[in-house]
Short mmCIF file of C-alpha atoms in Angstrom, two decimals:
data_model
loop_
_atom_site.label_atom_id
_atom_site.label_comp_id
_atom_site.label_asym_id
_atom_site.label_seq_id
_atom_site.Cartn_x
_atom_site.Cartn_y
_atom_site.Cartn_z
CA UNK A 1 0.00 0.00 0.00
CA UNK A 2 2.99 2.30 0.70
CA UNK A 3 4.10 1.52 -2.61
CA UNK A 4 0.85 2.54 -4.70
CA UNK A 5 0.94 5.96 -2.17
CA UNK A 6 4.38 6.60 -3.53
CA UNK A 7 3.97 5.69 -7.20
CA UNK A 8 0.76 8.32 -7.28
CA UNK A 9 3.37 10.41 -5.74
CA UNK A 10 5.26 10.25 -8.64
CA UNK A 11 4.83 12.40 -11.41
CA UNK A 12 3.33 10.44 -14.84
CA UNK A 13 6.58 11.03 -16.96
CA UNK A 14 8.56 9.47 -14.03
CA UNK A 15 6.44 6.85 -13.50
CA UNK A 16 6.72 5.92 -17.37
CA UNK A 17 10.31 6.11 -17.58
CA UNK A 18 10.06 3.54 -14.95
CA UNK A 19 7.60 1.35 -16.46
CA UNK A 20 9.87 1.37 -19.53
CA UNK A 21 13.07 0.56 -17.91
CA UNK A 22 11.45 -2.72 -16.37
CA UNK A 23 10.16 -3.68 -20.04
CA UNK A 24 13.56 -3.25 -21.12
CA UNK A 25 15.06 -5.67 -18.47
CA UNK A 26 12.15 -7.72 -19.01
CA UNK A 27 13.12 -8.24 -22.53
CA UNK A 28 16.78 -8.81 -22.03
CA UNK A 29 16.29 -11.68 -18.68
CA UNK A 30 17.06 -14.56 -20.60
CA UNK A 31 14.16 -17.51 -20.75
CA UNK A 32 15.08 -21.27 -20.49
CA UNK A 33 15.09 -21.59 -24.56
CA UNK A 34 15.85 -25.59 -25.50
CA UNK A 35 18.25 -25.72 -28.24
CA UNK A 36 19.66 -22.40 -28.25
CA UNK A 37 23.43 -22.07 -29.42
CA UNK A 38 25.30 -20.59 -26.30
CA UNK A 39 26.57 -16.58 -27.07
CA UNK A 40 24.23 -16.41 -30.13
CA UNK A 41 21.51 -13.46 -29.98
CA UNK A 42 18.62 -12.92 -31.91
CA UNK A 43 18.57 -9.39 -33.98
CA UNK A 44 15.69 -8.44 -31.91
CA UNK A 45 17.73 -9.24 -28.33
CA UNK A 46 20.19 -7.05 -29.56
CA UNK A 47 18.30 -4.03 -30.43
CA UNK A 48 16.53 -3.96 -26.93
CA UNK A 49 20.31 -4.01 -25.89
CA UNK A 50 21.21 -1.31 -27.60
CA UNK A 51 17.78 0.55 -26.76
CA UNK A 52 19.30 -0.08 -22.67
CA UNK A 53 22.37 1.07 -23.65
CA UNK A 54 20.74 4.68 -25.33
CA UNK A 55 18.39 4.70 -22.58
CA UNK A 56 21.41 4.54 -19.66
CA UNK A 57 23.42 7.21 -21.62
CA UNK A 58 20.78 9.63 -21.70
CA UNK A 59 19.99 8.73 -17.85
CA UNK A 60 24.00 9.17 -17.23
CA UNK A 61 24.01 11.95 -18.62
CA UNK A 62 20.87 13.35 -16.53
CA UNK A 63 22.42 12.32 -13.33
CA UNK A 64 25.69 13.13 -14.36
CA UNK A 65 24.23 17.11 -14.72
CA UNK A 66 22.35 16.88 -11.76
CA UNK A 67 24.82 15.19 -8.80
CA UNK A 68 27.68 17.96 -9.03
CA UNK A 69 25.10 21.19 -8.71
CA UNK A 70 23.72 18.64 -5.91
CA UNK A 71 26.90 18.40 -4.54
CA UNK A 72 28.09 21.41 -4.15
CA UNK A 73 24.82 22.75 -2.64
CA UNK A 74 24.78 19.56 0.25
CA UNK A 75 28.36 20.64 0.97
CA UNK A 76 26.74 23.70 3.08
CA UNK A 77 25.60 22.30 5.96
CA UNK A 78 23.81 19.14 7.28
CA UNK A 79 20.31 20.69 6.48
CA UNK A 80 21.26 21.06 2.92
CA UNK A 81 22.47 18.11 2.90
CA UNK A 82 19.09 16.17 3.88
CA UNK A 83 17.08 18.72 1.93
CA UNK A 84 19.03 18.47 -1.01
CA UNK A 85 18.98 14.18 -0.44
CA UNK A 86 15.41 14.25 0.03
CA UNK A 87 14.67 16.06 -3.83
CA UNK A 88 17.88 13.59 -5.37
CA UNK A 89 15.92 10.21 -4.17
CA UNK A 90 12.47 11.25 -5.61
CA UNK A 91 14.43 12.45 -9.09
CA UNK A 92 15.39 9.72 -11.41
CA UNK A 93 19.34 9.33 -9.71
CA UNK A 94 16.88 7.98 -6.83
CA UNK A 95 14.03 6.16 -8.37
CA UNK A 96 15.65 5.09 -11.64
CA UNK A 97 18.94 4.41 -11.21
CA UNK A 98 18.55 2.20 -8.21
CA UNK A 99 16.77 -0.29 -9.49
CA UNK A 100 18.61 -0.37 -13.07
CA UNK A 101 21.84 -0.88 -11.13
CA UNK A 102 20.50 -4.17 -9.49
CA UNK A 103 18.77 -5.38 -12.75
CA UNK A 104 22.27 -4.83 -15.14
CA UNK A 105 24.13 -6.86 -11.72
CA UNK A 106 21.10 -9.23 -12.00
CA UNK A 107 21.13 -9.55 -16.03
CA UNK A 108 25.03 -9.92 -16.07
CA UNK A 109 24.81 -13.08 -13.23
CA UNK A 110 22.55 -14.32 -16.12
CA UNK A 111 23.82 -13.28 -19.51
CA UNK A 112 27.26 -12.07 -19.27
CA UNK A 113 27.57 -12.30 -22.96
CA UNK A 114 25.09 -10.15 -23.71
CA UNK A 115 25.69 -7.41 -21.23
CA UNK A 116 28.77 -6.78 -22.48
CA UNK A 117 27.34 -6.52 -26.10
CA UNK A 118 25.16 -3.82 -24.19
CA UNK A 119 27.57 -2.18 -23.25
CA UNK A 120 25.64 -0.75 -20.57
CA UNK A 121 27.78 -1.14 -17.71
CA UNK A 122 30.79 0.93 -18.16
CA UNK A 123 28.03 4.04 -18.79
CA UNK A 124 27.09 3.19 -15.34
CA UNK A 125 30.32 3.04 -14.09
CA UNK A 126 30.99 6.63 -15.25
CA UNK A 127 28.61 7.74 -12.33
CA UNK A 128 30.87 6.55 -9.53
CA UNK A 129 32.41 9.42 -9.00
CA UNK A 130 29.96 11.62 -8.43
CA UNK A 131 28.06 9.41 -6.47
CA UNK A 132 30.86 8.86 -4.16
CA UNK A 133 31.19 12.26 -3.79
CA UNK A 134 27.68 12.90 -2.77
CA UNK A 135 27.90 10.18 -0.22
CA UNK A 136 31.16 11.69 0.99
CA UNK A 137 28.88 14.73 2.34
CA UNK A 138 26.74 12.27 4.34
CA UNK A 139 26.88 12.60 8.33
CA UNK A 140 28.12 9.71 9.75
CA UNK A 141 30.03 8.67 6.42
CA UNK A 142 33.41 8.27 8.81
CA UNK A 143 31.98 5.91 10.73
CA UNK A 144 30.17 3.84 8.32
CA UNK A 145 32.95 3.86 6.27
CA UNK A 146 35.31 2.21 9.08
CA UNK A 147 32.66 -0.47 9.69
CA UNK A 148 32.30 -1.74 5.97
CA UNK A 149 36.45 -1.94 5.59
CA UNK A 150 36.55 -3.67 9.14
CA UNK A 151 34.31 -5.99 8.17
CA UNK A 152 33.85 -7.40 4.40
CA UNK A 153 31.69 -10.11 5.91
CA UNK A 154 30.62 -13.82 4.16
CA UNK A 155 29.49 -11.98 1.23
CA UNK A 156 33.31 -11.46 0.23
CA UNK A 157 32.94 -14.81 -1.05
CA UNK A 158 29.75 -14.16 -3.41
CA UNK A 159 31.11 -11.15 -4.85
CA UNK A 160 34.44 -12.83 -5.46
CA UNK A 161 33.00 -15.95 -7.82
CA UNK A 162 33.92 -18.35 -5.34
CA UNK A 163 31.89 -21.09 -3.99
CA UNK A 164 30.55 -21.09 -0.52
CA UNK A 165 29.75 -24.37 1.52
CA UNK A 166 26.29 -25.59 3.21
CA UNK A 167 26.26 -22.82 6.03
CA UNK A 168 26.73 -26.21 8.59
CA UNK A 169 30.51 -26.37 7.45
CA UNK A 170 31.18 -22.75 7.89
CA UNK A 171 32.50 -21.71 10.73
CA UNK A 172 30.98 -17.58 11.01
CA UNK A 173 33.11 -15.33 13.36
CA UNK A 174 31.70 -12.28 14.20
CA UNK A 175 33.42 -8.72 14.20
CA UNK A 176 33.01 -8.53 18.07
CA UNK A 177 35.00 -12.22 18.40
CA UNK A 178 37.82 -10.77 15.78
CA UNK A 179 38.34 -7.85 17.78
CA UNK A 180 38.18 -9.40 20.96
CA UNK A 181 40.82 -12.54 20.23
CA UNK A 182 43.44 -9.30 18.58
CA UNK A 183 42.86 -7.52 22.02
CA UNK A 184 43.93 -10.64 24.25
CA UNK A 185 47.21 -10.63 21.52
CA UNK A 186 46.33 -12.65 18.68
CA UNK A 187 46.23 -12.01 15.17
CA UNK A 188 43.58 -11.98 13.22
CA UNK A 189 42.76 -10.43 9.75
CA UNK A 190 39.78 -10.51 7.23
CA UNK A 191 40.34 -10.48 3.55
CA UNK A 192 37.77 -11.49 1.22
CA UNK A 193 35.47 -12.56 3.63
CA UNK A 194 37.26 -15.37 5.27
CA UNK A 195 39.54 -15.14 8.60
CA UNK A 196 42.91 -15.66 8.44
CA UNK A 197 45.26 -16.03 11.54
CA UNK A 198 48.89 -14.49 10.88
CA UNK A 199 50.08 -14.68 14.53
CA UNK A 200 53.37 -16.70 13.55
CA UNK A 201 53.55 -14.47 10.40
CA UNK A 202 53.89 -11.28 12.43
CA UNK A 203 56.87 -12.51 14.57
CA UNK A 204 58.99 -13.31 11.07
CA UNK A 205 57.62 -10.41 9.46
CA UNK A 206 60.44 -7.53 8.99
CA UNK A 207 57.46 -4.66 8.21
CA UNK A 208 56.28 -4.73 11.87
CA UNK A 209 52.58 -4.88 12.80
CA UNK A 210 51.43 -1.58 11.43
CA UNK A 211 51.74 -2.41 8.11
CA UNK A 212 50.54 -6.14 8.51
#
């Protein structure tokens, strides 16, 4: 019901641009065809690729325009900064481009091929910047930020391509057990989502523990 509230919300040229997006993706998520030669697309396949691919510019573009004037406003105070956040997530950098960065991720776990016949994703990738900058601004960014590099987490492992085990044979350590064995003097370290004790490295190690 929140949903509907916020689509009527929405103005109708939003609200189509949306619609339009998901028939794009739609056409693009690969069905379970019987028979079909592997990396071979159909003229019409392509052309809705190429439509995304016109489609994302011109929304790049957009956002592109819009995040640096956005920026530079939010870098006043706090206020502007939530005032200025609150009109970016009901413009299309907030209602559009979510969503059409989990359906390219989504699309490209499907039909990697094809995405990159797109060429969608390196127009997306052109928006990091200013993004990041944006985000920069946010209050609380400091701290967040420390958490996320603390902790990559399991999901190291999903975002790496490498196969994870029944959740029975995997032994989870928490952030809180990490930092407690390192304060009683071991050595622990995360990278890529799995634990790694370096205790016996460290005392061979000429660098010293700093940069370890």
């Amino acid at each position: 019901m929140d949903q509907e509230l916020y689509s009527k919300e929405r103005s109708a040229s939003l609200d189509l641009l949306l619609r339009f997006q998901r028939l794009l993706v739609s056409k693009l998520y690969p069905a379970d065809c019987v028979g079909q030669v592997p990396n071979t697309y159909s003229p019409d396949l392509l052309g809705v690729g190429s439509l995304l691919k016109k489609y994302t510019a011109l929304l790049c573009t957009h956002i592109g325009d819009i995040l640096p004037v956005a920026t530079s406003i939010a870098c006043t105070s706090h206020r502007h900064f939530a005032e200025v956040s609150r009109i970016v997530d009901g413009d299309l950098t907030g209602i559009l481009l979510p969503e059409l960065v989990v359906s390219v991720v989504l699309l490209l776990s499907k039909n990697a091929g094809l995405m990159q016949e797109a060429g969608a994703i390196p127009l997306l990738a052109g928006l990091l910047e200013h993004l990041d900058r944006f985000n920069h601004l946010a209050p609380g960014k400091e701290r967040d930020d420390n958490e996320d590099l603390a902790w990559p987490g399991i999901m190291g492992s999903f975002f790496t391509g490498q196969s994870c085990r029944n959740n029975e044979e995997v032994t989870l350590i928490r952030k809180a057990d990490l930092e407690n064995h390192n304060k009683d003097g071991g050595f622990w370290t995360v990278i890529d989502g799995k634990v790694y004790d370096i205790k016996d490295f460290q005392t061979q190690s000429l660098t010293g523990s700093s940069i370890l």
